Amino acid sequence: MTKSKNVKIETLYSILFLIPALLLFISFIYYPLIMTVKYSITDWDGFSKSYNIVGIKNFINIFKDSDTYTTILNTIYLAVLVLVIGTIAQLGLALIIDQNIKGSVVLKTIYYIPCVISGLIVGLTWTSFLQYTGIINEFLRIIHANSLIQDWLADPHIVKNVIVFVNTWQWTGYGLIIYLTGLNGVPVEVNEASLLDGASGFKKFRYVTLPLIMPAVTVSGFIGITGSLKMFDLPFILTGGGPMNSSTTITMSIYKNAFSANMFGYSSSIGLTFFLFIAVITIIQLRVTRNLEVEY
Amino acid sequence: MMIKKTIALIITGALLISLFAACGSNNNTSDLTTSTIAASSQVEAQSTAQATEAQDNKEVELKYVSWMSKGEDKPMAESFTKANPNIKIQVDAFDGANYDQLLKTRILSGDAPDVFLIQLVQYAPFVKQNYLADVSNEQAIAFQNNTQAIKSFMSIDGKEFGFVVNGGLVLTPVFYNKKYFEKLGVTTLPQSTDDFAALCEKIKADGVRPLVLGGKDKWPLNFLGLNYAIATNSVDYTDINKALYDGDIKPSVLFKGGLDLISTYMTKGYIGKESLTLTWPQSAQYFADGKAAMLPQGTWTPGVDEVKGIKADLGSFPMPFPVGSDGKNHIQGSIDRILVMSATTKNPEEAKKYFNYFAAPENLTQYLESQSLDTVLKGINVKQDPVLADLNAFYKSDACIPNFNFLSRVTAAFNSAAWDAYVNTMAGSPVDTELAKLDKEFDKTKAQMVLN
């Protein structure tokens, strides 16, 4: 066969192998996105056969709706805390486990297990722990620490922090594996050289380790930001968005407006606006972290 | 290399074919909405053609859905299958708090159950959207129409689309432990709101929580919030739904009393923080464990597992609410469960069989008695649990007037907002804030109301 014929066959095979994934992507990502854009300029209720075009009225209403402001603030609060605390926990544990401590394999497994449990099971399990009559408060009563008893799921001042805690507990293992992979990629000779040059502790981490594991930070940061901004299952199961909307996230607001209030068009406009918001944040994050990456 | 690529290509092709096959079995929304338009007459047309087929005992599986999460509907399904071995019933239960959303998702995805239960607030909207089959000519409806009040209520444009499984007075019993009341020296049950408050103070002084509710599920708070609204607002408006829609009255006016009551009970410690995060079965357990003295809950309570241990000592009395301006006790006359058929069922004959079987007096009576439910349908005599005997006598007396229409046409979204208002008030939100939210939520979805 001639070289060009071989290239053509290779190209054909490449296209054919791409088609299934492309079809899935178009069906479940692009097509819903296009339909969301379409419905966002209508007053469709989600089940009628007709609707009216309302233009940008839905988008304007987003900024007039005080409930939506509350959900945006809740979402940003949760996302920032989850990202900061999560990163500290994940990176800290990765640095410890990377020291080849005894039982590191077992520890990695233990930390990773919560990641594979469904959000529903995690939510229901933690509900039984965190109810006012739940295991945590009962334990505090038994050890006579009554002053520490809290209404973990029904106090609007602490409920978001509780969600952050449960979310961090669930996903620490995921980021841990990513950071460990990054740390394993740091050349041994670079570490040795830095030690010879007198760098140790925080200085070594700041000027040697961190720049070299920036690709891992990029990936973990990207996943963390998108995941935390889209948080739905945990607050839905733990609190239902209450009390007083203090734990209602944007995705919950989208769900409620679409399926409870039958305002599918308005809900689509919130979804689209939120999609653009996440896109902007992640582009900024990727640019910042990629600029900090160094090559060895 | 070529052989490997060919094998890989065959596998890819097989995956593609399975993908198309899977997609081909889904109906999209536009197909569904088009098909529902002619669905009712389609059911009729198909029934004759399929009569012969049914006679041939073809194996059929019907899908049945409700919010009965404790398996309450399974005995009915099992006994039907016993009588009709070729028809199996797959019974599914959806979460009650999100039943409307979950059911609509299922219907819109083209996987509507053949026969299902709906709540009162869903009836008119579902009829309007052509989700429900016209069952006007069914045996079950002929029986239901003997009760004129139900016939006129369930009729939309001269047709009926559902069978009222249970309905009547939503009794608002407060369950208590007789042994505990004896120990406390309580010899007479409260007859007024002042008596009730005094009783709560006495229980609180004894170091026990007076009341417990399943706040996590939200709807149990209707026993205080909604029923207070009915007690105090029934006389002034003959059609409260129209009055709300026309703006003659605002939701905040209706719900102020109930939210004030909840707020007061929380402030005084009659209801505790634990109620906010307990589900209704957990609240029943909390009560059965003696941690709370009284449990405002539905008439099904004596039958639940959680209180079986104290059943012998269980007593009940009607929650004392203020009487109306006519001196009568106005009680919510509600229709709790409505049995319907899907307009797009692929097995209309079998679905009708189950529909009529469920509604047959002997089967319905057994169903109601097993769950301590009641019905206003003539021709059904339900043996009530002895725990509720005095309660029933009171509610069926001339001193009580049922109100079937109170907020029966508000949207599911507003219903949900009302539940949120109760819970938020319990959590400490000012009553005025919640009332303002209720007005706002009502205006948001008012246009979706379907009035008679």
XYZ file of C-alpha atoms in Angstrom:
748
model
C 0.000 0.000 0.000
C 1.163 3.508 -0.656
C 1.985 5.797 2.202
C -0.929 8.163 1.470
C -3.376 5.268 1.370
C -2.107 4.113 4.758
C -2.564 7.612 6.156
C -6.124 7.728 4.792
C -6.978 4.393 6.378
C -5.465 5.516 9.677
C -7.521 8.694 9.543
C -10.671 6.734 8.768
C -10.074 4.421 11.703
C -9.455 7.397 13.980
C -12.717 9.009 12.962
C -14.646 5.760 13.363
C -13.297 5.216 16.857
C -14.132 8.763 17.827
C -17.747 8.576 16.657
C -19.279 6.705 19.661
C -17.753 9.048 22.209
C -18.648 12.029 20.048
C -22.247 10.878 19.746
C -22.512 10.424 23.490
C -20.969 13.827 24.050
C -23.346 15.503 21.611
C -26.394 13.659 23.000
C -25.768 14.248 26.667
C -23.740 17.477 26.752
C -24.148 19.607 23.647
C -27.762 18.879 22.775
C -29.052 19.608 26.319
C -26.912 22.757 26.337
C -28.426 23.975 23.077
C -31.937 23.186 24.345
C -31.172 25.019 27.596
C -30.190 28.101 25.612
C -33.428 27.790 23.656
C -35.680 27.363 26.723
C -33.923 30.135 28.627
C -35.636 32.728 26.407
C -39.080 31.181 26.847
C -41.678 30.871 29.607
C -41.960 27.078 29.193
C -43.250 25.302 32.294
C -41.564 21.985 31.531
C -44.563 19.969 30.359
C -46.930 22.097 28.239
C -46.765 21.711 24.486
C -46.604 25.437 23.882
C -44.622 28.346 25.253
C -43.927 32.003 24.497
C -40.638 33.681 23.689
C -39.861 36.177 26.407
C -36.423 37.304 25.285
C -34.020 38.244 28.086
C -36.794 38.696 30.667
C -35.719 35.531 32.500
C -32.136 36.768 32.732
C -33.268 40.136 34.067
C -35.442 38.383 36.669
C -32.382 36.517 37.974
C -30.924 39.799 39.136
C -34.227 40.947 40.607
C -34.802 37.774 42.618
C -33.430 38.054 46.162
C -33.668 34.290 46.619
C -31.250 33.795 43.736
C -28.758 36.197 45.376
C -28.923 34.121 48.524
C -28.248 30.913 46.634
C -25.320 32.507 44.776
C -23.750 33.645 48.058
C -24.346 30.213 49.608
C -22.729 28.496 46.625
C -19.674 30.753 46.619
C -19.258 30.342 50.385
C -19.404 26.560 50.111
C -17.093 26.468 47.102
C -14.400 28.687 48.652
C -14.348 26.811 51.936
C -14.419 23.390 50.290
C -11.563 24.388 47.987
C -9.344 25.943 50.659
C -9.915 23.417 53.418
C -10.007 20.532 50.971
C -6.719 21.522 49.348
C -4.981 21.922 52.704
C -6.246 18.519 53.843
C -5.465 16.748 50.563
C -2.008 18.255 50.094
C -1.105 17.913 53.749
C -2.024 14.235 53.797
C -0.240 13.671 50.484
C 2.965 15.193 51.853
C 2.776 12.979 54.933
C 2.002 9.768 53.034
C 4.731 10.598 50.487
C 7.278 10.154 53.288
C 6.800 6.396 52.837
C 5.321 6.007 56.301
C 4.237 2.581 57.471
C 0.775 1.616 56.344
C 0.627 4.228 53.595
C -1.174 1.816 51.267
C -3.833 1.121 53.888
C -4.169 4.843 54.617
C -4.635 5.670 50.937
C -7.374 3.057 50.703
C -9.134 4.324 53.821
C -9.098 7.918 52.600
C -10.299 6.942 49.128
C -13.231 4.752 50.186
C -15.679 7.640 50.862
C -15.167 8.820 47.261
C -16.725 5.682 45.860
C -19.815 5.826 48.070
C -22.804 7.485 46.445
C -23.739 10.978 47.579
C -27.160 9.694 48.643
C -25.707 7.119 51.053
C -23.215 9.647 52.407
C -26.009 12.159 52.969
C -28.334 9.702 54.683
C -25.563 8.303 56.872
C -24.388 11.710 57.986
C -27.989 12.786 58.608
C -28.251 10.077 61.248
C -25.033 11.368 62.782
C -25.953 15.025 62.682
C -29.638 15.082 63.623
C -30.347 16.805 66.904
C -31.074 13.392 68.383
C -28.322 11.813 66.309
C -25.178 9.922 67.220
C -22.905 12.947 67.640
C -25.155 14.786 70.076
C -25.957 11.586 71.952
C -22.232 10.941 72.348
C -21.719 14.478 73.646
C -24.533 13.917 76.146
C -22.948 10.684 77.339
C -19.590 12.356 77.968
C -21.367 15.286 79.651
C -20.258 17.778 77.009
C -23.751 19.220 76.689
C -22.403 22.681 75.960
C -21.051 21.360 72.652
C -24.402 20.013 71.493
C -25.543 21.822 68.361
C -28.446 21.768 65.972
C -26.031 20.742 63.245
C -28.562 20.561 60.428
C -31.057 23.173 61.503
C -28.972 26.107 62.736
C -28.614 28.535 59.821
C -25.319 29.856 61.270
C -23.474 26.570 61.157
C -25.264 24.390 58.603
C -23.051 25.474 55.688
C -19.908 24.653 57.648
C -21.351 21.220 58.388
C -21.884 20.653 54.670
C -18.288 21.753 54.013
C -17.074 19.247 56.602
C -19.024 16.327 55.141
C -18.013 17.238 51.593
C -14.356 17.495 52.586
C -14.589 14.155 54.404
C -15.992 12.547 51.262
C -13.557 13.952 48.687
C -10.230 14.270 50.514
C -9.142 10.906 49.191
C -9.744 11.954 45.591
C -7.462 14.995 45.768
C -4.987 13.019 47.844
C -4.422 10.563 44.987
C -3.945 13.421 42.496
C -1.407 15.172 44.707
C 0.408 11.929 45.475
C 0.756 11.337 41.756
C 2.221 14.802 41.412
C 4.625 14.261 44.303
C 5.739 10.934 42.889
C 6.640 12.774 39.701
C 9.128 15.066 41.461
C 12.607 13.773 40.527
C 14.574 12.353 43.432
C 17.715 14.240 42.402
C 15.893 17.569 42.624
C 14.890 16.779 46.206
C 18.431 15.698 47.059
C 19.921 18.771 45.442
C 17.606 21.066 47.357
C 18.536 19.354 50.621
C 22.245 19.786 49.807
C 21.581 23.466 49.152
C 20.093 23.780 52.617
C 16.441 23.983 51.692
C 14.139 22.137 54.051
C 10.680 22.253 55.527
C 8.433 25.017 54.278
C 11.155 26.594 52.084
C 11.670 23.346 50.205
C 7.937 22.951 49.783
C 7.420 26.565 48.630
C 10.335 26.865 46.167
C 10.916 23.296 45.023
C 7.973 20.944 45.593
C 5.021 23.226 44.923
C 6.183 24.527 41.530
C 6.918 20.997 40.394
C 3.500 19.666 41.444
C 1.618 22.587 39.879
C 0.115 20.336 37.169
C -1.517 18.328 39.971
C -2.695 21.565 41.582
C -4.177 22.619 38.220
C -6.132 19.382 37.856
C -7.222 19.166 41.477
C -8.174 22.835 41.516
C -10.216 22.515 38.333
C -12.090 19.461 39.623
C -12.541 21.055 43.046
C -13.950 24.320 41.686
C -16.384 22.743 39.248
C -17.455 20.080 41.751
C -18.009 22.436 44.652
C -19.870 25.013 42.575
C -22.201 22.300 41.271
C -22.859 20.805 44.708
C -26.400 19.381 44.906
C -26.790 15.969 46.493
C -25.263 16.657 49.900
C -27.227 19.802 50.820
C -30.352 18.291 49.253
C -30.210 15.200 51.465
C -28.813 16.794 54.608
C -30.953 19.903 54.840
C -33.199 20.217 51.786
C -31.716 23.687 51.358
C -32.898 24.953 54.721
C -33.271 26.253 57.205
C -34.369 29.564 55.697
C -32.569 28.828 52.389
C -29.250 29.051 54.244
C -27.927 25.953 52.495
C -29.691 26.221 49.151
C -27.185 26.108 46.308
C -27.646 27.378 42.763
C -28.143 23.849 41.429
C -30.861 23.287 44.026
C -32.466 26.553 42.972
C -32.377 25.387 39.342
C -34.006 22.112 40.377
C -36.703 23.791 42.486
C -37.588 26.372 39.861
C -37.751 23.724 37.132
C -39.582 20.913 38.862
C -41.345 22.430 41.843
C -42.354 25.845 40.543
C -42.747 24.582 36.923
C -40.673 27.493 35.602
C -38.440 25.585 33.237
C -37.575 28.625 31.125
C -36.479 30.679 34.123
C -34.608 27.727 35.529
C -32.785 27.296 32.208
C -31.709 30.923 32.301
C -30.243 30.427 35.791
C -28.495 27.295 34.550
C -27.021 29.068 31.551
C -25.838 32.038 33.606
C -24.288 29.677 36.104
C -22.582 27.744 33.316
C -20.956 30.949 32.054
C -19.925 31.865 35.608
C -18.225 28.498 36.144
C -16.558 28.732 32.723
C -15.073 32.152 33.570
C -13.834 31.025 36.984
C -12.220 27.876 35.635
C -10.554 29.713 32.741
C -9.030 32.155 35.219
C -7.956 29.318 37.502
C -6.369 27.353 34.668
C -4.488 30.415 33.424
C -3.151 31.255 36.890
C -2.064 27.753 37.825
C -0.639 26.945 34.390
C 1.519 30.077 34.558
C 2.936 28.848 37.839
C 3.895 25.457 36.423
C 7.606 24.824 35.877
C 9.263 22.185 33.789
C 12.231 20.247 34.868
C -2.022 -4.552 13.146
C -4.825 -4.605 10.561
C -6.503 -7.548 12.300
C -6.388 -5.746 15.636
C -7.894 -2.637 14.071
C -10.622 -4.672 12.407
C -11.543 -6.327 15.708
C -11.546 -2.964 17.401
C -13.763 -1.601 14.648
C -16.263 -4.430 15.069
C -16.453 -3.798 18.812
C -16.945 -0.089 18.171
C -19.704 -0.851 15.688
C -21.440 -3.105 18.204
C -21.306 -0.316 20.796
C -22.771 2.125 18.290
C -25.653 -0.189 17.452
C -26.460 -0.718 21.121
C -26.368 3.061 21.628
C -28.920 3.644 18.847
C -31.084 0.813 20.141
C -31.135 2.380 23.608
C -31.901 5.845 22.261
C -34.647 4.478 20.039
C -36.597 3.177 23.035
C -36.862 6.645 24.633
C -39.692 8.992 23.833
C -38.736 12.658 23.807
C -40.932 15.367 25.235
C -42.430 16.560 21.960
C -43.481 13.000 21.041
C -45.032 12.589 24.486
C -46.963 15.849 24.486
C -48.328 15.079 21.019
C -49.370 11.592 22.054
C -51.138 12.705 25.229
C -53.550 14.922 23.263
C -55.428 11.972 21.761
C -54.530 9.549 24.510
C -57.912 9.417 26.289
C -59.820 8.467 23.165
C -56.970 6.156 22.228
C -57.543 4.235 25.451
C -61.204 3.823 24.535
C -60.452 2.723 20.989
C -57.870 0.252 22.104
C -60.070 -1.321 24.769
C -62.285 -3.180 22.277
C -59.380 -4.392 20.215
C -57.541 -5.559 23.264
C -60.511 -7.257 24.960
C -59.900 -10.442 22.997
C -56.218 -10.310 23.744
C -56.858 -9.949 27.442
C -59.077 -12.972 27.274
C -56.148 -14.893 25.911
C -54.414 -14.287 29.311
C -51.397 -12.514 27.910
C -48.686 -11.888 30.466
C -48.685 -8.237 31.424
C -46.729 -6.232 33.949
C -48.364 -3.042 35.160
C -46.353 -0.296 36.789
C -47.848 1.202 39.910
C -46.425 4.203 41.743
C -47.298 6.000 44.938
C -45.556 7.656 47.858
C -46.312 4.829 50.286
C -42.762 4.059 51.293
C -43.578 1.449 53.928
C -45.062 -1.023 51.464
C -48.673 -0.099 52.254
C -49.791 -0.718 48.666
C -48.144 -4.096 48.205
C -50.898 -6.253 49.765
C -53.433 -4.837 47.291
C -51.104 -5.547 44.360
C -50.362 -9.050 45.582
C -54.009 -9.958 46.069
C -54.822 -8.639 42.589
C -52.091 -10.772 41.037
C -53.411 -13.770 42.955
C -56.826 -13.186 41.380
C -55.282 -12.368 37.972
C -52.113 -14.460 37.654
C -51.290 -13.127 34.189
C -51.091 -9.538 35.411
C -48.181 -8.629 37.633
C -47.960 -5.287 39.420
C -44.591 -3.648 39.882
C -45.019 -1.418 42.912
C -42.681 1.579 43.266
C -42.630 4.263 45.931
C -41.309 7.787 45.435
C -40.257 10.205 48.142
C -43.406 11.991 49.336
C -41.818 15.407 49.739
C -40.734 15.425 46.060
C -43.518 13.255 44.669
C -44.794 15.794 42.160
C -41.344 16.396 40.639
C -40.411 12.722 40.540
C -43.713 11.672 39.001
C -43.615 14.409 36.353
C -40.037 13.437 35.451
C -41.202 9.893 34.922
C -44.202 10.946 32.848
C -42.160 13.347 30.719
C -39.536 10.713 30.015
C -42.208 8.492 28.522
C -42.186 6.026 31.382
C -45.482 6.949 33.038
C -46.785 4.315 35.429
C -49.942 2.579 34.272
C -51.825 3.161 37.499
C -50.738 5.527 40.238
C -51.760 7.612 43.176
C -51.705 11.372 43.066
C -52.217 14.077 45.634
C -55.086 16.504 45.547
C -52.980 19.445 44.305
C -51.907 17.386 41.298
C -55.390 16.402 40.124
C -56.502 19.481 38.162
C -53.045 20.275 36.669
C -52.576 16.670 35.549
C -56.014 16.642 33.941
C -55.174 19.914 32.197
C -51.940 18.410 30.833
C -53.722 15.258 29.595
C -51.649 12.958 31.778
C -54.730 11.109 33.070
C -57.105 8.736 31.352
C -60.814 9.543 31.354
C -62.292 6.951 33.708
C -65.842 8.350 33.740
C -67.343 5.071 32.510
C -65.532 2.812 34.937
C -67.250 0.768 37.620
C -65.183 2.498 40.277
C -66.464 5.920 39.260
C -70.060 4.744 39.153
C -69.611 3.712 42.782
C -67.866 6.984 43.656
C -70.672 9.028 42.110
C -73.087 7.764 44.748
C -71.438 10.375 46.965
C -72.588 13.644 45.434
C -70.048 15.862 47.201
C -67.179 13.858 45.749
C -68.769 13.626 42.300
C -69.067 17.385 41.936
C -65.571 17.919 43.327
C -63.865 15.401 41.064
C -65.703 16.321 37.890
C -63.784 18.501 35.420
C -65.638 19.515 32.246
C -68.207 16.810 32.940
C -65.634 14.004 33.124
C -63.903 12.192 35.936
C -60.270 11.241 35.911
C -59.655 9.711 39.302
C -61.026 7.718 42.215
C -60.826 9.087 45.733
C -59.105 6.379 47.756
C -59.347 8.040 51.112
C -60.743 11.320 52.112
C -62.970 12.876 54.528
C -62.026 14.672 57.594
C -58.330 15.077 58.105
C -58.510 14.219 61.703
C -55.948 16.074 63.687
C -55.456 13.732 66.572
C -52.923 14.360 69.226
C -51.701 10.996 70.450
C -50.632 10.574 74.041
C -49.623 7.832 76.421
C -52.493 7.207 78.872
C -50.147 5.762 81.492
C -47.975 8.881 81.445
C -50.991 11.188 81.704
C -52.228 9.158 84.679
C -48.836 9.465 86.348
C -48.890 13.221 85.714
C -52.371 13.466 87.189
C -54.050 14.645 83.991
C -57.677 13.629 84.370
C -59.385 15.747 81.709
C -58.232 16.232 78.144
C -57.820 19.809 76.809
C -60.903 21.349 75.205
C -59.462 24.731 74.237
C -56.182 26.291 73.179
C -55.697 27.646 76.730
C -56.265 24.175 78.195
C -53.742 22.806 75.745
C -51.125 25.399 76.676
C -51.659 24.645 80.367
C -51.196 20.935 79.707
C -47.971 21.622 77.817
C -46.670 23.683 80.747
C -47.436 20.835 83.151
C -45.593 18.323 80.962
C -42.664 20.684 80.504
C -42.382 21.136 84.271
C -42.077 17.360 84.525
C -38.951 17.524 82.333
C -40.544 15.962 79.268
C -40.963 17.583 75.877
C -44.673 18.291 75.418
C -44.831 17.867 71.617
C -42.785 16.251 68.857
C -43.269 16.552 65.097
C -41.545 15.143 62.018
C -40.142 18.471 60.828
C -37.598 16.943 58.456
C -40.475 15.673 56.311
C -42.146 19.093 56.557
C -45.733 17.980 55.837
C -46.473 16.911 59.465
C -46.384 20.587 60.348
C -49.629 20.944 58.367
C -51.299 19.539 61.462
C -50.587 22.834 63.147
C -50.147 25.351 60.334
C -52.768 24.469 57.745
C -55.401 23.187 60.159
C -55.185 26.383 62.183
C -55.726 28.346 58.962
C -58.804 26.258 58.143
C -60.200 26.534 61.666
C -60.014 30.315 61.630
C -60.754 31.200 57.983
C -63.385 28.783 56.685
C -66.468 30.855 57.469
C -65.543 34.042 55.607
C -64.900 32.602 52.132
C -67.023 30.087 50.244
C -64.317 29.571 47.627
C -60.961 30.352 49.181
C -59.076 29.335 46.012
C -60.909 31.919 43.895
C -60.539 34.529 46.626
C -56.778 33.989 46.633
C -56.578 34.006 42.851
C -58.609 37.215 42.586
C -56.544 38.878 45.301
C -59.464 39.213 47.757
C -57.257 37.644 50.385
C -53.546 37.037 50.660
C -51.842 33.841 51.807
C -50.155 35.805 54.578
C -53.553 36.508 56.161
C -54.519 32.828 56.027
C -51.296 31.492 57.476
C -50.506 34.120 60.112
C -52.330 32.320 62.915
C -50.714 28.965 62.210
C -47.192 30.384 61.970
C -47.717 32.410 65.149
C -48.814 29.192 66.871
C -45.711 27.315 65.729
C -43.479 30.213 66.721
C -45.075 30.433 70.165
C -44.779 26.706 70.772
C -41.090 26.814 69.838
C -40.400 29.845 72.005
C -42.144 28.308 74.996
C -40.348 25.004 74.495
C -43.474 22.982 73.767
C -41.797 21.872 70.540
C -38.045 21.348 70.646
C -35.145 21.604 68.218
C -35.216 17.846 67.767
C -38.440 18.173 65.783
C -36.609 20.069 63.041
C -34.471 17.114 62.015
C -36.712 14.134 62.804
C -38.612 12.346 60.068
C -42.215 11.468 60.924
C -41.407 7.808 61.745
C -38.558 9.043 63.944
C -40.929 11.451 65.680
C -43.281 8.526 66.358
C -40.355 6.589 67.826
C -39.327 9.607 69.911
C -42.857 9.761 71.286
C -43.009 5.992 71.871
C -39.713 6.175 73.785
C -41.325 8.606 76.202
C -39.094 11.531 75.240
C -42.128 13.551 74.160
C -45.577 13.371 75.698
C -47.753 14.131 72.683
C -47.572 13.464 68.962
C -49.826 15.387 66.546
C -50.034 12.971 63.624
C -52.408 11.288 61.233
C -54.923 8.580 61.966
C -52.524 5.969 60.607
C -50.332 6.356 63.695
C -51.808 3.475 65.729
C -50.820 1.108 62.927
C -47.173 2.143 62.591
C -44.391 -0.107 63.857
C -42.801 2.599 65.972
C -45.745 2.810 68.417
C -46.594 -0.882 68.537
C -44.873 -1.204 71.906
C -47.209 1.306 73.557
C -50.358 0.596 71.502
C -52.243 -0.640 74.547
C -51.672 2.675 76.322
C -52.274 4.906 73.308
C -54.952 7.561 73.501
C -55.970 10.437 71.274
C -57.847 13.686 71.466
C -58.640 16.349 68.873
C -56.153 19.190 68.659
C -58.004 22.158 70.130
C -58.104 24.974 67.617
C -60.156 28.160 67.863
C -63.730 27.746 66.620
C -64.936 29.731 63.622
C -67.105 32.846 63.858
C -70.133 30.523 63.574
C -69.141 28.673 66.732
C -68.287 25.487 64.841
C -65.059 23.527 64.534
C -63.943 23.764 60.923
C -61.872 20.775 59.971
C -59.871 20.069 56.859
C -61.892 17.769 54.658
C -59.209 16.473 52.474
C -58.757 14.074 49.713
C -55.456 12.452 50.449
C -54.973 9.854 47.725
C -56.525 9.780 44.290
C -56.162 6.660 42.158
C -55.656 7.413 38.489
C -54.706 5.750 35.232
C -52.142 7.034 32.798
C -53.487 8.435 29.536
C -50.627 6.691 27.732
C -50.775 3.252 29.304
C -49.927 0.490 26.882
C -52.155 -1.924 28.767
C -55.452 -0.070 29.191
C -57.627 -3.133 29.781
C -55.357 -4.537 32.453
C -54.894 -1.093 33.997
C -58.675 -0.662 34.183
C -58.944 -4.073 35.811
C -56.547 -3.049 38.551
C -58.150 0.366 38.866
C -61.590 -1.157 39.441
C -60.176 -3.894 41.678
C -58.499 -1.341 43.926
C -61.731 0.639 44.209
C -64.018 -2.350 44.799
C -65.688 -1.801 48.191
C -64.393 -4.967 49.836
C -60.805 -4.349 48.712
C -60.890 -0.645 49.478
C -62.289 -1.289 52.953
C -59.466 -3.695 53.719
C -56.907 -1.212 52.390
C -58.275 1.628 54.497
C -58.558 -0.434 57.667
C -54.990 -1.701 57.343
C -53.769 1.900 57.520
C -56.389 3.364 59.870
C -57.690 5.573 57.079
C -61.209 6.751 56.429
C -63.333 7.788 53.508
C -66.492 9.831 52.938
C -67.632 7.491 50.153
C -71.079 6.057 50.826
C -71.160 2.297 50.999
C -67.786 1.928 52.702
C -67.823 1.281 56.437
C -64.349 1.317 57.797
C -63.706 -0.154 61.211
C -61.663 2.455 62.960
C -58.950 1.695 65.409
C -60.421 1.837 68.950
C -57.778 4.478 69.771
C -59.630 6.826 67.438
C -63.182 5.971 68.502
C -63.853 9.097 70.557
C -62.124 11.232 67.980
C -64.321 9.931 65.190
C -67.452 10.542 67.198
C -66.418 14.156 67.775
C -65.458 14.891 64.188
C -68.623 13.367 62.747
C -70.823 15.292 65.161
C -72.691 18.480 64.280
C -70.052 20.512 66.079
C -67.627 19.899 63.209
C -67.876 21.087 59.621
C -65.558 19.656 56.952
C -63.981 22.006 54.435
C -62.960 20.090 51.306
C -62.060 23.043 49.195
C -59.567 24.918 51.346
C -56.452 25.536 49.238
C -57.316 22.491 47.121
C -56.334 24.290 43.897
C -53.070 25.931 44.887
C -49.969 24.782 43.041
C -47.634 22.121 44.353
C -44.944 24.819 44.484
C -47.018 26.967 46.839
C -47.829 23.929 48.948
C -44.102 23.299 49.228
C -43.505 26.948 50.111
C -46.045 26.692 52.925
C -44.218 23.683 54.333
C -40.940 25.612 54.126
C -42.583 28.479 56.007
C -43.502 26.165 58.904
C -39.989 24.729 59.113
C -38.309 28.121 58.810
C -40.524 29.495 61.567
C -39.501 26.586 63.759
C -35.868 27.362 62.951
C -36.311 30.898 64.208
C -37.227 32.918 61.140
C -39.567 35.810 62.023
C -43.198 35.085 61.171
C -43.531 38.294 59.136
C -40.574 37.302 56.958
C -42.146 33.933 56.194
C -45.550 35.473 55.512
C -44.014 37.894 53.007
C -42.274 34.974 51.296
C -45.571 33.102 51.076
C -47.220 36.011 49.310
C -44.290 36.225 46.915
C -44.294 32.489 46.211
C -48.036 32.515 45.599
C -47.737 35.312 43.030
C -44.890 33.463 41.317
C -47.010 30.454 40.374
C -50.541 31.808 40.638
C -51.037 31.654 36.872
C -50.698 27.847 37.012
C -53.747 27.416 39.253
C -56.617 25.467 37.714
C -59.858 26.639 39.287
C -63.131 24.696 39.045
